[in-house]
């Protein structure tokens, strides 16, 4: 369990940095934690560059606070000088990142923290980011402020509802109003308190009532502000995935995995899957289809955007992303091309001061420990870069491998993409097309159909089999260009993954290796 602000104060941590975009909320949390610890005799202070240091006894109301000093150096010195018989101090400093580059502030903060640890005082820094100089790094503990719970959001929504009750439309029965507010709070989970208030206010302004759809849409907008996480409107279903019978059967058994019935039965939430294979074999499509099949929203985590230039920001970015994913659960979290983020991990200490290793460790620890209903759908092309600790049981339910589709699967893929473009597969020689595309992947089949349609359109004709066959003849599939890569993936898969279409064997036939597929029982 993650330590709380109260735990850190109880343990006597002299300096904390609370990472949050809502400093006022963090300030209230610190005050409440100190009150719970019965630090009533302590002096509680808040310093802002606009107000100076405002101080009041913790047992008194915040409105009684009086201004003592103006400058941040004097405010830090006030904490340092609070020695017995003077009461201990708990002081919240708002947005100080611009001040910690000054050598005087650095030394004063160092002296203040060292003095505070001896008398039980606390220096609490709050803000969205803070890059500390080396002199202070080991003295300040970073703490991520959790997003508000459903109950906290509901409490705020009730306050807003009371304020605007005369101007909005609400159900007549009080219990129906309570239920609507609870549903609205559930829809807003994943937003900070300001974002939740904004979404609720927008709903009241536009619809004159509590509109769950507007609140959910606003949540998606808030998540999209992040350059790491984004909502994906997945419309693809398992019917859009050609072949992969074994994967579909496995997923079918988990169709009710996120229901209350599954919890009552004693089942945990499924952890997720890792899909590996050559490019173009449908790995990303599977991730989208899984979300649609499980009827869950899809969040995409861009591994390439996690890594930042400033020290500590990469780790902060991944922690925040995982925190948001938990907050909006149940959800499918899509880590596309996870191998790109893992590349070079073994040499991470020499290349990036261990940032990659710490980011990956954060993901793995979270995946193993979290109880949230987050289904991980990860994909990878380069299997050589994936350490075994990433896909072991307990972190991932199953590793699936996509391979080159068989003739029957290629025929199914042709049918799917022809229908997508408004054509009836019966009007085409699908089996002939499937036989002509040996060693082709699904993405190449789709491209051949599009190329054939361009040719037919240019000639003023309706697309026919001949147009697609011509496009096929003009294309060299990547499996023939990258034979070594495909061979390496297949060798890796033999002992580490299940083939999404069934099981794969390499049998000896007169000295040559022949690829054979054992189909699933359902086929």
XYZ file of C-alpha atoms in Angstrom:
523
model
C 0.000 0.000 0.000
C 1.297 3.447 -0.921
C 2.188 5.660 2.089
C -0.089 8.671 2.581
C 0.807 12.249 3.516
C -0.267 11.385 7.053
C 2.187 8.464 7.097
C 5.085 10.679 6.039
C 4.258 13.296 8.691
C 3.879 10.596 11.329
C 7.281 9.158 10.380
C 8.843 12.594 10.823
C 9.851 13.311 7.218
C 11.110 16.916 7.383
C 10.594 17.810 3.705
C 8.095 16.613 1.102
C 7.329 17.685 -2.445
C 3.675 17.049 -3.282
C 3.331 16.790 -7.036
C -0.084 18.186 -8.038
C -1.798 20.678 -10.309
C -4.081 21.576 -7.407
C -1.863 23.163 -4.719
C -4.850 24.295 -2.664
C -6.158 20.726 -2.476
C -2.719 19.517 -1.389
C -2.610 22.256 1.263
C -5.928 21.088 2.695
C -4.724 17.481 2.689
C -1.606 18.429 4.674
C -3.660 20.384 7.218
C -6.149 17.516 7.652
C -3.319 14.982 8.041
C -1.708 17.117 10.756
C -5.055 17.413 12.556
C -5.553 13.634 12.412
C -2.134 13.266 14.056
C -3.357 15.609 16.825
C -0.686 18.209 16.160
C -3.111 20.869 17.453
C -0.421 22.922 19.171
C 1.676 23.189 16.003
C 1.746 26.332 13.873
C 0.423 25.853 10.352
C 1.737 28.179 7.670
C 1.229 28.793 3.955
C 3.753 30.720 1.865
C 2.996 32.128 -1.580
C 4.979 34.666 -3.521
C 1.802 36.792 -3.676
C 0.938 36.720 0.045
C 4.094 35.954 1.978
C 3.941 33.591 4.961
C 0.503 33.356 6.588
C 0.534 31.496 9.921
C -2.086 30.290 12.394
C -2.238 27.703 15.150
C -3.441 24.397 13.743
C -6.231 24.190 16.299
C -7.625 27.514 15.048
C -9.543 28.317 11.888
C -7.520 29.200 8.760
C -9.255 32.606 8.679
C -7.268 33.605 11.775
C -3.960 33.374 9.905
C -1.724 36.437 10.089
C 1.098 37.537 7.853
C 4.548 37.251 9.417
C 7.233 37.584 6.715
C 7.303 38.250 2.974
C 10.403 36.700 1.445
C 10.917 32.956 0.938
C 14.294 33.162 2.721
C 12.630 34.670 5.779
C 9.821 32.101 5.648
C 12.319 29.225 5.602
C 14.271 30.872 8.410
C 11.074 31.055 10.486
C 10.743 27.274 10.260
C 14.418 26.824 11.116
C 14.122 29.025 14.201
C 11.029 27.257 15.587
C 12.850 25.458 18.381
C 11.510 24.429 21.776
C 9.810 25.937 23.671
C 8.394 27.378 20.427
C 5.773 25.066 18.822
C 6.761 22.981 15.824
C 5.779 24.282 12.386
C 4.150 22.740 9.324
C 4.559 25.135 6.395
C 3.291 24.642 2.863
C 5.298 26.453 0.159
C 3.444 26.963 -3.132
C 5.224 26.802 -6.519
C 8.862 27.300 -5.574
C 10.529 25.760 -8.629
C 11.730 29.158 -9.847
C 13.395 29.902 -6.498
C 15.460 26.752 -5.908
C 18.112 27.770 -8.432
C 19.251 30.593 -6.153
C 22.302 29.694 -4.054
C 20.955 31.516 -0.986
C 17.625 29.681 -1.171
C 19.445 26.369 -1.629
C 21.555 26.895 1.498
C 18.661 28.231 3.562
C 16.403 25.343 2.554
C 19.171 22.893 3.428
C 19.658 24.452 6.867
C 15.900 24.621 7.470
C 15.324 20.953 6.585
C 18.213 19.815 8.780
C 16.825 21.848 11.688
C 13.234 20.692 11.092
C 14.118 17.016 11.341
C 15.370 17.520 14.898
C 12.248 19.237 16.264
C 9.444 17.613 14.258
C 8.708 20.534 11.920
C 7.869 19.985 8.243
C 8.584 21.849 4.995
C 5.965 20.919 2.393
C 6.615 22.013 -1.192
C 3.659 21.775 -3.586
C 3.317 22.278 -7.337
C 3.093 20.469 -10.674
C 6.873 20.004 -11.050
C 10.127 20.627 -9.222
C 13.704 20.077 -10.348
C 15.848 20.166 -7.227
C 19.574 20.969 -7.194
C 21.912 18.171 -6.145
C 22.347 19.754 -2.694
C 18.689 19.089 -1.865
C 17.835 15.889 -3.750
C 18.453 13.530 -0.843
C 16.597 15.741 1.624
C 13.220 16.058 -0.123
C 10.840 13.125 -0.636
C 8.601 13.243 -3.728
C 4.959 12.274 -3.188
C 2.286 12.070 -5.885
C -1.012 13.515 -4.671
C -3.755 10.993 -5.566
C -6.635 11.992 -7.769
C -9.926 12.549 -5.937
C -12.083 9.517 -5.165
C -15.657 9.094 -6.327
C -16.913 10.094 -2.869
C -14.857 13.289 -2.911
C -16.135 14.194 -6.376
C -19.708 13.369 -5.361
C -19.379 15.639 -2.325
C -18.328 18.521 -4.587
C -21.112 17.762 -7.086
C -23.689 17.854 -4.282
C -22.416 21.289 -3.267
C -22.750 22.577 -6.839
C -26.195 20.989 -7.194
C -27.438 22.797 -4.082
C -26.053 26.093 -5.403
C -27.820 25.811 -8.780
C -30.879 23.772 -7.815
C -33.327 26.569 -8.690
C -31.989 26.969 -12.232
C -31.518 23.353 -13.394
C -33.767 20.373 -14.074
C -33.488 17.491 -11.627
C -35.572 14.392 -10.827
C -38.337 15.029 -8.334
C -37.376 12.231 -5.957
C -34.398 12.933 -3.746
C -33.066 9.380 -4.051
C -33.045 9.765 -7.854
C -31.031 12.969 -7.496
C -28.554 11.144 -5.239
C -28.257 8.319 -7.744
C -27.704 10.774 -10.606
C -24.970 12.598 -8.682
C -23.284 9.276 -7.873
C -23.373 8.273 -11.552
C -21.955 11.672 -12.505
C -19.129 11.267 -10.006
C -18.394 7.816 -11.439
C -18.236 9.325 -14.925
C -15.797 11.982 -13.683
C -13.367 9.559 -12.015
C -9.894 10.221 -13.412
C -10.226 14.011 -13.354
C -8.650 16.254 -10.760
C -11.110 18.219 -8.640
C -10.902 21.327 -10.825
C -11.466 19.268 -13.968
C -14.428 17.494 -12.375
C -15.977 20.812 -11.331
C -15.487 22.193 -14.845
C -17.109 19.124 -16.429
C -20.075 19.352 -14.047
C -20.477 23.090 -14.631
C -20.351 22.574 -18.400
C -23.076 19.959 -18.096
C -25.295 22.376 -16.153
C -24.613 25.234 -18.570
C -25.280 23.263 -21.761
C -28.037 20.843 -20.726
C -29.529 22.603 -17.687
C -29.217 19.260 -15.940
C -26.617 16.644 -14.977
C -25.605 15.157 -18.339
C -23.437 12.063 -17.931
C -22.416 12.062 -21.600
C -21.034 15.586 -21.405
C -19.101 14.793 -18.238
C -17.580 11.677 -19.823
C -16.676 13.628 -22.973
C -14.975 16.282 -20.858
C -12.988 13.561 -19.087
C -11.722 12.374 -22.452
C -10.688 15.934 -23.281
C -8.771 16.217 -20.020
C -6.933 12.949 -20.627
C -6.061 14.076 -24.162
C -4.219 17.069 -22.712
C -1.565 14.605 -21.618
C 1.119 13.913 -24.190
C 1.454 10.376 -22.808
C -2.135 9.085 -22.569
C -4.972 9.411 -25.044
C -8.454 7.990 -25.422
C -8.916 5.869 -28.544
C -12.380 5.542 -30.037
C -12.097 1.883 -30.998
C -14.796 0.672 -33.381
C -13.043 -2.523 -34.465
C -14.448 -5.757 -33.062
C -13.256 -9.342 -33.084
C -15.195 -9.851 -36.326
C -12.723 -7.440 -37.924
C -9.829 -9.693 -36.941
C -9.053 -12.395 -39.469
C -8.041 -15.789 -38.081
C -6.531 -15.925 -34.585
C -8.995 -18.602 -33.456
C -7.042 -19.564 -30.331
C -6.832 -15.967 -29.118
C -10.541 -15.439 -29.784
C -11.443 -18.570 -27.820
C -9.229 -17.458 -24.904
C -10.856 -14.033 -24.886
C -14.354 -15.523 -25.131
C -13.814 -17.232 -21.786
C -13.120 -13.807 -20.273
C -16.111 -11.975 -21.726
C -17.622 -11.591 -18.225
C -14.329 -10.976 -16.444
C -15.184 -7.418 -15.405
C -18.656 -8.113 -14.027
C -19.641 -8.220 -10.367
C -20.583 -11.872 -10.894
C -16.928 -12.667 -11.611
C -15.880 -10.941 -8.350
C -18.535 -12.859 -6.391
C -17.232 -16.071 -7.945
C -13.794 -15.260 -6.565
C -12.051 -14.318 -9.803
C -9.549 -11.451 -9.969
C -9.515 -8.980 -12.833
C -7.483 -10.328 -15.781
C -4.021 -8.765 -16.090
C -3.842 -8.597 -19.870
C -1.933 -9.869 -22.873
C 1.290 -9.245 -24.771
C 0.973 -9.739 -28.542
C 4.217 -10.212 -30.462
C 4.913 -10.798 -34.123
C 6.038 -9.282 -37.408
C 4.760 -5.849 -38.382
C 1.381 -5.833 -40.125
C 0.056 -9.071 -38.614
C -2.752 -7.412 -36.660
C -1.275 -6.789 -33.210
C -2.638 -3.256 -32.855
C -5.958 -4.366 -34.313
C -6.188 -7.032 -31.621
C -5.694 -4.406 -28.883
C -8.551 -2.310 -30.250
C -10.792 -5.324 -30.772
C -10.187 -6.529 -27.208
C -11.475 -3.215 -25.817
C -14.565 -3.381 -28.014
C -15.209 -7.024 -27.146
C -14.893 -6.404 -23.393
C -17.011 -3.229 -23.764
C -14.343 -1.118 -22.075
C -12.829 2.258 -22.997
C -9.376 2.152 -24.590
C -6.459 4.254 -23.326
C -3.269 4.339 -25.377
C 0.038 4.879 -23.584
C 2.763 6.172 -25.899
C 6.012 4.679 -24.578
C 8.095 6.944 -26.814
C 6.709 10.070 -25.130
C 7.406 8.989 -21.581
C 11.100 9.771 -21.663
C 11.901 13.402 -20.855
C 15.049 15.485 -20.740
C 14.917 16.593 -17.102
C 15.827 14.211 -14.313
C 12.833 12.665 -12.595
C 10.283 13.775 -15.197
C 10.181 10.406 -17.009
C 9.411 8.544 -13.800
C 6.811 11.178 -12.885
C 5.175 10.883 -16.319
C 4.719 7.118 -16.082
C 3.454 7.280 -12.498
C 0.865 9.884 -13.455
C -0.197 7.879 -16.521
C -0.708 4.721 -14.457
C -2.542 6.716 -11.800
C -4.956 8.055 -14.415
C -5.439 4.568 -15.876
C -6.406 3.263 -12.441
C -8.711 6.206 -11.867
C -10.706 5.641 -15.069
C -10.862 1.849 -14.607
C -12.320 -0.443 -15.788
C -10.293 0.236 -18.905
C -8.008 -1.393 -21.469
C -4.526 0.168 -21.390
C -2.820 -0.194 -24.779
C 0.977 -0.126 -24.798
C 1.770 -0.123 -28.497
C 5.257 -1.248 -29.526
C 6.446 -1.696 -25.965
C 9.759 -2.948 -27.342
C 10.618 0.612 -28.404
C 10.456 1.716 -24.798
C 12.434 -1.326 -23.618
C 15.183 -1.000 -26.236
C 18.560 -0.540 -24.610
C 17.251 -1.359 -21.136
C 20.177 -3.650 -20.399
C 22.594 -0.795 -20.953
C 20.312 1.783 -19.390
C 22.713 2.622 -16.592
C 25.390 3.705 -19.031
C 23.114 5.408 -21.541
C 20.508 7.298 -19.527
C 21.489 7.085 -15.843
C 19.075 4.182 -15.387
C 15.945 6.101 -16.411
C 14.687 3.328 -18.719
C 15.201 0.688 -16.036
C 13.329 2.768 -13.467
C 10.424 3.456 -15.836
C 10.109 -0.223 -16.725
C 10.399 -1.214 -13.070
C 7.574 1.194 -12.246
C 5.339 -0.376 -14.901
C 6.114 -3.941 -13.832
C 5.648 -3.299 -10.127
C 2.367 -1.504 -10.799
C 1.124 -4.302 -13.068
C 1.827 -6.906 -10.417
C 0.519 -4.987 -7.404
C -2.470 -2.987 -8.650
C -5.944 -4.285 -7.896
C -7.571 -1.875 -10.348
C -9.569 -3.204 -13.303
C -6.961 -2.302 -15.906
C -6.492 -4.819 -18.730
C -3.053 -4.370 -20.292
C -2.874 -4.877 -24.063
C 0.785 -4.614 -25.062
C 2.301 -5.196 -28.505
C 5.873 -5.734 -29.661
C 7.723 -6.277 -32.932
C 11.300 -6.857 -31.759
C 11.044 -9.754 -29.313
C 14.798 -9.759 -28.660
C 14.515 -6.581 -26.565
C 11.828 -7.911 -24.207
C 13.196 -9.215 -20.863
C 11.428 -12.289 -19.486
C 10.411 -10.387 -16.351
C 8.055 -8.287 -18.499
C 5.800 -11.159 -19.533
C 5.951 -13.568 -16.615
C 2.721 -14.818 -15.067
C 1.312 -12.430 -12.513
C 2.081 -9.461 -14.732
C 0.663 -10.756 -18.011
C -1.947 -13.496 -18.371
C -0.750 -14.719 -21.760
C 1.781 -14.001 -24.490
C 0.278 -14.369 -27.963
C 2.184 -14.552 -31.216
C 0.817 -13.405 -34.558
C 2.376 -15.137 -37.538
C 1.860 -15.069 -41.286
C -1.794 -15.960 -41.938
C -2.657 -19.343 -43.434
C -4.563 -19.567 -46.773
C -7.937 -19.810 -45.018
C -7.056 -16.847 -42.805
C -5.924 -14.822 -45.801
C -9.256 -15.543 -47.472
C -11.044 -14.319 -44.343
C -8.905 -11.163 -44.293
C -9.751 -10.472 -47.945
C -13.453 -10.842 -47.139
C -13.230 -8.474 -44.160
C -11.496 -5.698 -46.078
C -13.687 -6.048 -49.149
C -16.780 -5.638 -46.975
C -15.198 -2.614 -45.279
C -15.064 -0.970 -48.685
C -18.624 -1.769 -49.628
C -17.912 -4.792 -51.854
C -19.448 -8.246 -51.659
C -16.706 -10.904 -51.298
C -18.840 -13.329 -53.349
C -18.135 -11.186 -56.429
C -14.395 -11.876 -56.141
C -12.273 -15.008 -56.483
C -11.212 -14.876 -52.867
C -9.475 -18.260 -52.846
C -7.401 -17.258 -55.861
C -6.407 -14.045 -54.109
C -5.511 -15.984 -50.949
C -3.356 -18.443 -52.912
C -1.581 -15.554 -54.670
C -0.577 -13.943 -51.375
C 1.520 -16.627 -49.744
C 3.733 -15.109 -47.022
C 1.651 -11.919 -46.959
C 0.505 -10.231 -43.763
C -2.909 -8.680 -43.200
C -1.721 -5.095 -43.695
C -0.278 -6.017 -47.097
C -3.538 -7.686 -48.118
C -5.465 -4.542 -47.219
C -2.955 -2.424 -49.178
C -3.347 -4.684 -52.246
C -7.122 -4.191 -52.193
C -6.683 -0.414 -51.964
C -4.104 -0.412 -54.785
C -6.435 -2.474 -56.948
C -9.280 -0.059 -56.259
C -7.092 2.898 -57.276
C -6.284 1.165 -60.577
C -9.941 0.365 -61.254
C -11.033 3.883 -60.313
C -8.444 5.414 -62.636
C -9.650 3.187 -65.484
C -13.299 4.078 -64.812
C -14.155 0.493 -63.898
C -15.605 -1.333 -60.930
C -12.864 -3.109 -59.016
C -12.533 -6.792 -59.859
C -10.254 -9.681 -58.962
C -7.927 -8.840 -61.863
C -7.160 -5.391 -60.469
C -6.217 -6.809 -57.064
C -4.153 -9.605 -58.626
C -2.198 -7.024 -60.624
C -1.440 -5.119 -57.410
C -0.337 -8.384 -55.777
C 2.049 -9.160 -58.639
C 3.702 -5.764 -58.271
C 4.389 -6.213 -54.537
C 7.143 -8.077 -52.702
C 5.921 -9.052 -49.194
C 8.046 -8.075 -46.234
C 8.347 -11.719 -45.148
C 10.510 -12.348 -48.198
C 12.561 -9.217 -47.615
C 13.079 -9.876 -43.880
C 13.456 -13.648 -43.663
C 15.989 -13.487 -40.829
C 13.718 -11.334 -38.691
C 10.760 -13.680 -39.203
C 12.911 -16.704 -38.405
C 14.133 -15.080 -35.167
C 10.586 -14.278 -34.064
C 9.448 -17.851 -34.727
C 12.328 -19.283 -32.725
C 11.464 -16.994 -29.808
C 7.777 -17.907 -30.005
C 8.374 -21.666 -29.872
C 9.174 -21.612 -26.145
C 7.668 -18.342 -24.923
C 4.274 -17.726 -26.519
C 1.114 -19.254 -27.894
C 0.291 -18.821 -31.546
C -2.874 -16.755 -31.876
C -4.095 -19.049 -34.668
C -3.280 -22.301 -32.898
C 0.041 -23.983 -32.238
C 3.124 -23.967 -34.456
C 5.488 -26.883 -35.082
C 8.635 -27.152 -37.197
C 8.860 -30.744 -38.497
C 11.609 -32.406 -40.468
C 10.775 -33.339 -44.073
C 13.745 -34.884 -45.828
C 16.229 -32.483 -44.263
C 14.117 -29.338 -44.698
C 12.035 -27.633 -42.069
C 8.340 -27.284 -42.918
C 6.015 -25.023 -40.968
C 2.821 -26.769 -39.895
C -0.118 -25.374 -38.006
C -2.219 -27.491 -35.677
C -5.592 -25.866 -35.707
C -7.749 -25.389 -32.617
C -10.618 -27.757 -31.842
C -13.180 -25.185 -32.906
C -11.984 -25.155 -36.511
